[in-house]
Short mmCIF file of C-alpha atoms and ligand atoms in Angstrom, two decimals:
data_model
loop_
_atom_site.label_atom_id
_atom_site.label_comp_id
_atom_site.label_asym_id
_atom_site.label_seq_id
_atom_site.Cartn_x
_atom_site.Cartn_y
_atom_site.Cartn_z
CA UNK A 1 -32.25 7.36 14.82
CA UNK A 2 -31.15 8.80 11.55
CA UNK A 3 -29.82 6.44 9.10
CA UNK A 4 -27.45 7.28 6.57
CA UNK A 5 -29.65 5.16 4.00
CA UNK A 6 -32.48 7.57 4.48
CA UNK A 7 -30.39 9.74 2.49
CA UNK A 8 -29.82 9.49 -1.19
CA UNK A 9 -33.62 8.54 -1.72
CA UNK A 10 -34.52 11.75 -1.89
CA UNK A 11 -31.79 11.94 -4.17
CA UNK A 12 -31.88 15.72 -5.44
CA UNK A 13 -29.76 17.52 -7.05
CA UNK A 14 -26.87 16.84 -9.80
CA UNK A 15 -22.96 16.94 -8.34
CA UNK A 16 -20.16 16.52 -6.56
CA UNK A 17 -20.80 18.25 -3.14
CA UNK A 18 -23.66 19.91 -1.28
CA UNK A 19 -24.18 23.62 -2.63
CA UNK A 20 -26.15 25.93 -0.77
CA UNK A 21 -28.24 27.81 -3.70
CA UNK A 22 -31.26 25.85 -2.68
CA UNK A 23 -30.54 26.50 0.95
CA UNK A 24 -33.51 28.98 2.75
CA UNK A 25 -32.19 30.68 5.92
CA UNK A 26 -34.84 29.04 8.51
CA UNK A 27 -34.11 32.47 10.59
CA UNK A 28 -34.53 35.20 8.28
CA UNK A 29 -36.23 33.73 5.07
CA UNK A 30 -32.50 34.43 2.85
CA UNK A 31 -32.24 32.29 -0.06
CA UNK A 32 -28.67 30.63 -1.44
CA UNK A 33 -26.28 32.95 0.56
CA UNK A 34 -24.36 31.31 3.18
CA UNK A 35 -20.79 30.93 3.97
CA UNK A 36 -19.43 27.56 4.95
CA UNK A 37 -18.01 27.73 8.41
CA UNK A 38 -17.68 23.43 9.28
CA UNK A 39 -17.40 20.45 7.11
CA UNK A 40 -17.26 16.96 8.37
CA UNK A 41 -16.96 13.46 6.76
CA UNK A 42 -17.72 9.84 8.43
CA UNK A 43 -16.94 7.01 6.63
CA UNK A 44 -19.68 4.74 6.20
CA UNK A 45 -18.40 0.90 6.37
CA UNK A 46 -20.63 -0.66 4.57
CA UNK A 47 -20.84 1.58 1.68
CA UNK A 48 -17.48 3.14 1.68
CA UNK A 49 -19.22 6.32 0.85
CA UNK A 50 -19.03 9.14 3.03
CA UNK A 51 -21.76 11.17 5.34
CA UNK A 52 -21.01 14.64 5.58
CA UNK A 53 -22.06 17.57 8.00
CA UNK A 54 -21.67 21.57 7.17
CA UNK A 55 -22.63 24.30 9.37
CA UNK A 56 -23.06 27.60 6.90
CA UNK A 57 -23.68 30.93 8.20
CA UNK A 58 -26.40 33.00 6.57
CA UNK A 59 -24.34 36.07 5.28
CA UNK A 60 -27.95 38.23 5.89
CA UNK A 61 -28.55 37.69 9.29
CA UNK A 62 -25.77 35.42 10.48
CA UNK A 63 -27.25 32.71 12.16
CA UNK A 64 -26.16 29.33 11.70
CA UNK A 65 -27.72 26.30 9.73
CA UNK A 66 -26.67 22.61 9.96
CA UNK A 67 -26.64 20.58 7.24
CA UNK A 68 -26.18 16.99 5.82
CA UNK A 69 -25.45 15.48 3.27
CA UNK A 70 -24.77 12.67 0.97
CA UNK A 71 -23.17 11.94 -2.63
CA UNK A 72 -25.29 9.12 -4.09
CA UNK A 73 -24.16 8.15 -7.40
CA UNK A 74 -23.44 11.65 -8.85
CA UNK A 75 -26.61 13.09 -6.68
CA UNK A 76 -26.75 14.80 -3.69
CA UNK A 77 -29.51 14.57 -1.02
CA UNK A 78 -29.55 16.76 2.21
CA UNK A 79 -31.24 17.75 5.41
CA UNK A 80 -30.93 20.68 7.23
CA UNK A 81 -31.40 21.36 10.51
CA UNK A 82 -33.84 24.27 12.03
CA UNK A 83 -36.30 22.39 9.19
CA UNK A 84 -37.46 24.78 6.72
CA UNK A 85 -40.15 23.25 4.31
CA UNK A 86 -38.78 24.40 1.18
CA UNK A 87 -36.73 21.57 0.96
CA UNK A 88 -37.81 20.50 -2.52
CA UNK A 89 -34.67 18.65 -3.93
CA UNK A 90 -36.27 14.94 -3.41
CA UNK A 91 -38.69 15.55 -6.14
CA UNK A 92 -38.21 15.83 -9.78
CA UNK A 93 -40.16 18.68 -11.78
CA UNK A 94 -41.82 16.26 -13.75
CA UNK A 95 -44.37 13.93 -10.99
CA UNK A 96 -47.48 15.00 -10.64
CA UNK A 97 -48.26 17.01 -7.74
CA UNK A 98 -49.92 14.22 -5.32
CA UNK A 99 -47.24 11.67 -6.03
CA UNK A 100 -44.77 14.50 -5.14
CA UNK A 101 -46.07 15.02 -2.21
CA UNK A 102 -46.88 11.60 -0.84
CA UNK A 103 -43.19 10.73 -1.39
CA UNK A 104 -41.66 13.91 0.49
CA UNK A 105 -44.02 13.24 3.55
CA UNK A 106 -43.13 9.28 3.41
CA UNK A 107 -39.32 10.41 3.38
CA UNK A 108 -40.19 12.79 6.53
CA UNK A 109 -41.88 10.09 8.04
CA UNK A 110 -38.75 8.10 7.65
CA UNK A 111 -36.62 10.74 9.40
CA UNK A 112 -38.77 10.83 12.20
CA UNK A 113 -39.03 6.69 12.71
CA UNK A 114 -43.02 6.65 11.58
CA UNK A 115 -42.74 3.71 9.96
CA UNK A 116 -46.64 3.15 9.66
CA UNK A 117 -46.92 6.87 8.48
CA UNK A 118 -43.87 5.83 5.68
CA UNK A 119 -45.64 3.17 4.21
CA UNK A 120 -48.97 4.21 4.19
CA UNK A 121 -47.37 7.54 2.69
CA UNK A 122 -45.23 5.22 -0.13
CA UNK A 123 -48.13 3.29 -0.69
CA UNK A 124 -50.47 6.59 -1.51
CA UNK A 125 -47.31 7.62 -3.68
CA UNK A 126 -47.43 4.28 -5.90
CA UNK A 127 -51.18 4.56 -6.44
CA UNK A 128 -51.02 7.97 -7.54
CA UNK A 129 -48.25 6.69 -10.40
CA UNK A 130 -50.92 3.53 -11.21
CA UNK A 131 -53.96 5.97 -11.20
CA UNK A 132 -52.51 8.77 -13.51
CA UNK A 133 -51.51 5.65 -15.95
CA UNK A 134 -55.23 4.35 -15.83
CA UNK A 135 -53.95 1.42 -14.00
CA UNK A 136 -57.50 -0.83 -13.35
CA UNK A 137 -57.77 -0.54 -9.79
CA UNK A 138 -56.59 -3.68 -7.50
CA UNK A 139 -53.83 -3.92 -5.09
CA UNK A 140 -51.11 -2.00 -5.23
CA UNK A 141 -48.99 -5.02 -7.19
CA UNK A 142 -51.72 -5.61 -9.78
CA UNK A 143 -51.64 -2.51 -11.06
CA UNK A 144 -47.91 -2.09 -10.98
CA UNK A 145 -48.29 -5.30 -13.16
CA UNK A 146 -51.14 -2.93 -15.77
CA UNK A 147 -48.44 -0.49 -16.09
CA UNK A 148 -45.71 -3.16 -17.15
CA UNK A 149 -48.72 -4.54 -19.14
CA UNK A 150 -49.18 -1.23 -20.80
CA UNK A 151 -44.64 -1.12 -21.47
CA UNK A 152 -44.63 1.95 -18.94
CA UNK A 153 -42.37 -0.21 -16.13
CA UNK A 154 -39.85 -2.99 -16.85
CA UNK A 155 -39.93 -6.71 -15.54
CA UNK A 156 -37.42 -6.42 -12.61
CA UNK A 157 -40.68 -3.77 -11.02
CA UNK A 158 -43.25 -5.99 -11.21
CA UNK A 159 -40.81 -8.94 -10.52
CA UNK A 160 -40.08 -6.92 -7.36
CA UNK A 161 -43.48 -5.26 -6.06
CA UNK A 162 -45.00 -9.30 -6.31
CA UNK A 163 -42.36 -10.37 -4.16
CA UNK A 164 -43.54 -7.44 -1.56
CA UNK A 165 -46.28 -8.48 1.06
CA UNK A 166 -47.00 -4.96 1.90
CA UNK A 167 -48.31 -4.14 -1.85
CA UNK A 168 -50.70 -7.17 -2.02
CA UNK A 169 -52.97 -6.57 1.00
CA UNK A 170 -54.31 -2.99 1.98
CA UNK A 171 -52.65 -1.50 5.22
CA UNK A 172 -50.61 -3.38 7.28
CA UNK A 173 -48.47 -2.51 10.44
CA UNK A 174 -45.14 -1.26 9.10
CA UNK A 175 -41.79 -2.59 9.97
CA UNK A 176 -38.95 -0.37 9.49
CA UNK A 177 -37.58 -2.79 6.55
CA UNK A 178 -40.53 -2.60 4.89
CA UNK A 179 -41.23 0.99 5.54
CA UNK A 180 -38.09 1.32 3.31
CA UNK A 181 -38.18 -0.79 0.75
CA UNK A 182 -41.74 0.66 0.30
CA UNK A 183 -40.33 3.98 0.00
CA UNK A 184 -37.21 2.96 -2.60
CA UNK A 185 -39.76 1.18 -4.63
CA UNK A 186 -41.56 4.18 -4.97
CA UNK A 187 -38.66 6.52 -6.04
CA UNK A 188 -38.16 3.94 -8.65
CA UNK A 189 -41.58 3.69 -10.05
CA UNK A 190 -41.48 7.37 -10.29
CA UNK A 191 -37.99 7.46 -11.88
CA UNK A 192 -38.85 4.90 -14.29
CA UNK A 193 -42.49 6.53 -15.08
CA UNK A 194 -42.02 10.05 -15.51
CA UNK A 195 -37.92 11.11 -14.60
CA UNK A 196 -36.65 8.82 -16.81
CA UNK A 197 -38.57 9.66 -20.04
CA UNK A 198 -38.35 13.31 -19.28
CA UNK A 199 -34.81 13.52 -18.83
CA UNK A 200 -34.49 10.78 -22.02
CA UNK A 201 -36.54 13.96 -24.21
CA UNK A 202 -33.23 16.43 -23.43
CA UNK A 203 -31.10 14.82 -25.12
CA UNK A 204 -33.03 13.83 -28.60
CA UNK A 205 -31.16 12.88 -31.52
CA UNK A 206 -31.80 12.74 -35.65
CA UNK A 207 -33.44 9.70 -36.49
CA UNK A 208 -30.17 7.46 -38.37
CA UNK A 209 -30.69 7.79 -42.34
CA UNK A 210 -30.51 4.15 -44.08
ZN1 LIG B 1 -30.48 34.41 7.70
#
């Protein structure tokens, strides 16, 4: 069962609403031209955000594509439906490659209810953060602590991966609730690690004159 919370930690792309320029047609390979033919909203209680489903027609060969969607705080995150794996909106340009890809196939194992795959695919993404930091290895928690150790991650992480079983022992059988919180504390170390300081370098100002 998909879950509406699976969506917004891939996070993606600055905005208000879903855009297709990223979109590939899964039928004939067209990139970013589509017309919008549906759009949907449900409410979601808890959140009081909405979930939202498009259909766009490719304007090549005018087959249809579903999509959906989510606003999470200013960012939009999407599936779409025949899969096409282009889909690179969860990542940010600035992860290295295997922690990029461990965290796209823990979010597909998400989708798909692997819960074992999730975690053991969030975990590999975390230790590819500690290892390109020179984290000294240990489990997963103890070298999130290096990194904090070294000023790369701030308290509340390391407060937060020792208060998770699943990053003090090696593999364990996966829950969905861990499975998740596995994966979110992943997108986090990577935000804080490598999104957050490139971003930070676009906007650098004059040092203040005394
Ligand atoms: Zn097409």
């Amino acid at each position: 069962m998909l879950t509406w919370r699976d969506l917004g930690l891939g996070r993606g792309a600055q905005g208000k609403e879903f855009m297709p320029k990223e979109l590939h047609c899964p039928y004939c390979g067209v990139h970013g031209r589509f017309s919008r033919v549906f759009h949907g909203e449900a409410r979601e209680m808890e959140s009081g955000g909405a979930l939202c489903s498009d259909i766009w027609q490719c304007l090549a060969c005018a087959n249809f594509t579903y999509v959906i969607w989510r606003n999470e705080a200013g960012y939009i995150d999407y599936r779409s439906y025949p899969a096409v794996h282009t889909h690179t909106a969860a990542h940010h340009p600035s992860w290295p490659e295997d922690a990029e890809h461990a965290y796209a196939d823990a979010l597909a194992a998400l989708l798909t209810e692997d819960w074992d795959g999730a975690m053991v695919m969030a975990r590999r993404a975390v230790a590819a953060v500690t290892v390109a930091c020179g984290a000294p290895a240990g489990t997963l928690a103890q070298e999130v602590q290096a990194l904090r150790d070294q000023g790369l991650v701030p308290n509340a992480l390391t407060e937060w991966a020792s208060a998770m079983p699943q990053l003090h022992a090696g593999p364990m059988p996966a829950t969905a609730h861990h499975a998740r919180e596995t994966v979110r504390f992943a997108r986090h170390l990577l935000d804080v690690v490598y999104t957050l300081p490139h971003d930070a370098k676009r906007y650098r100002y004059p040092a203040p004159s005394s």
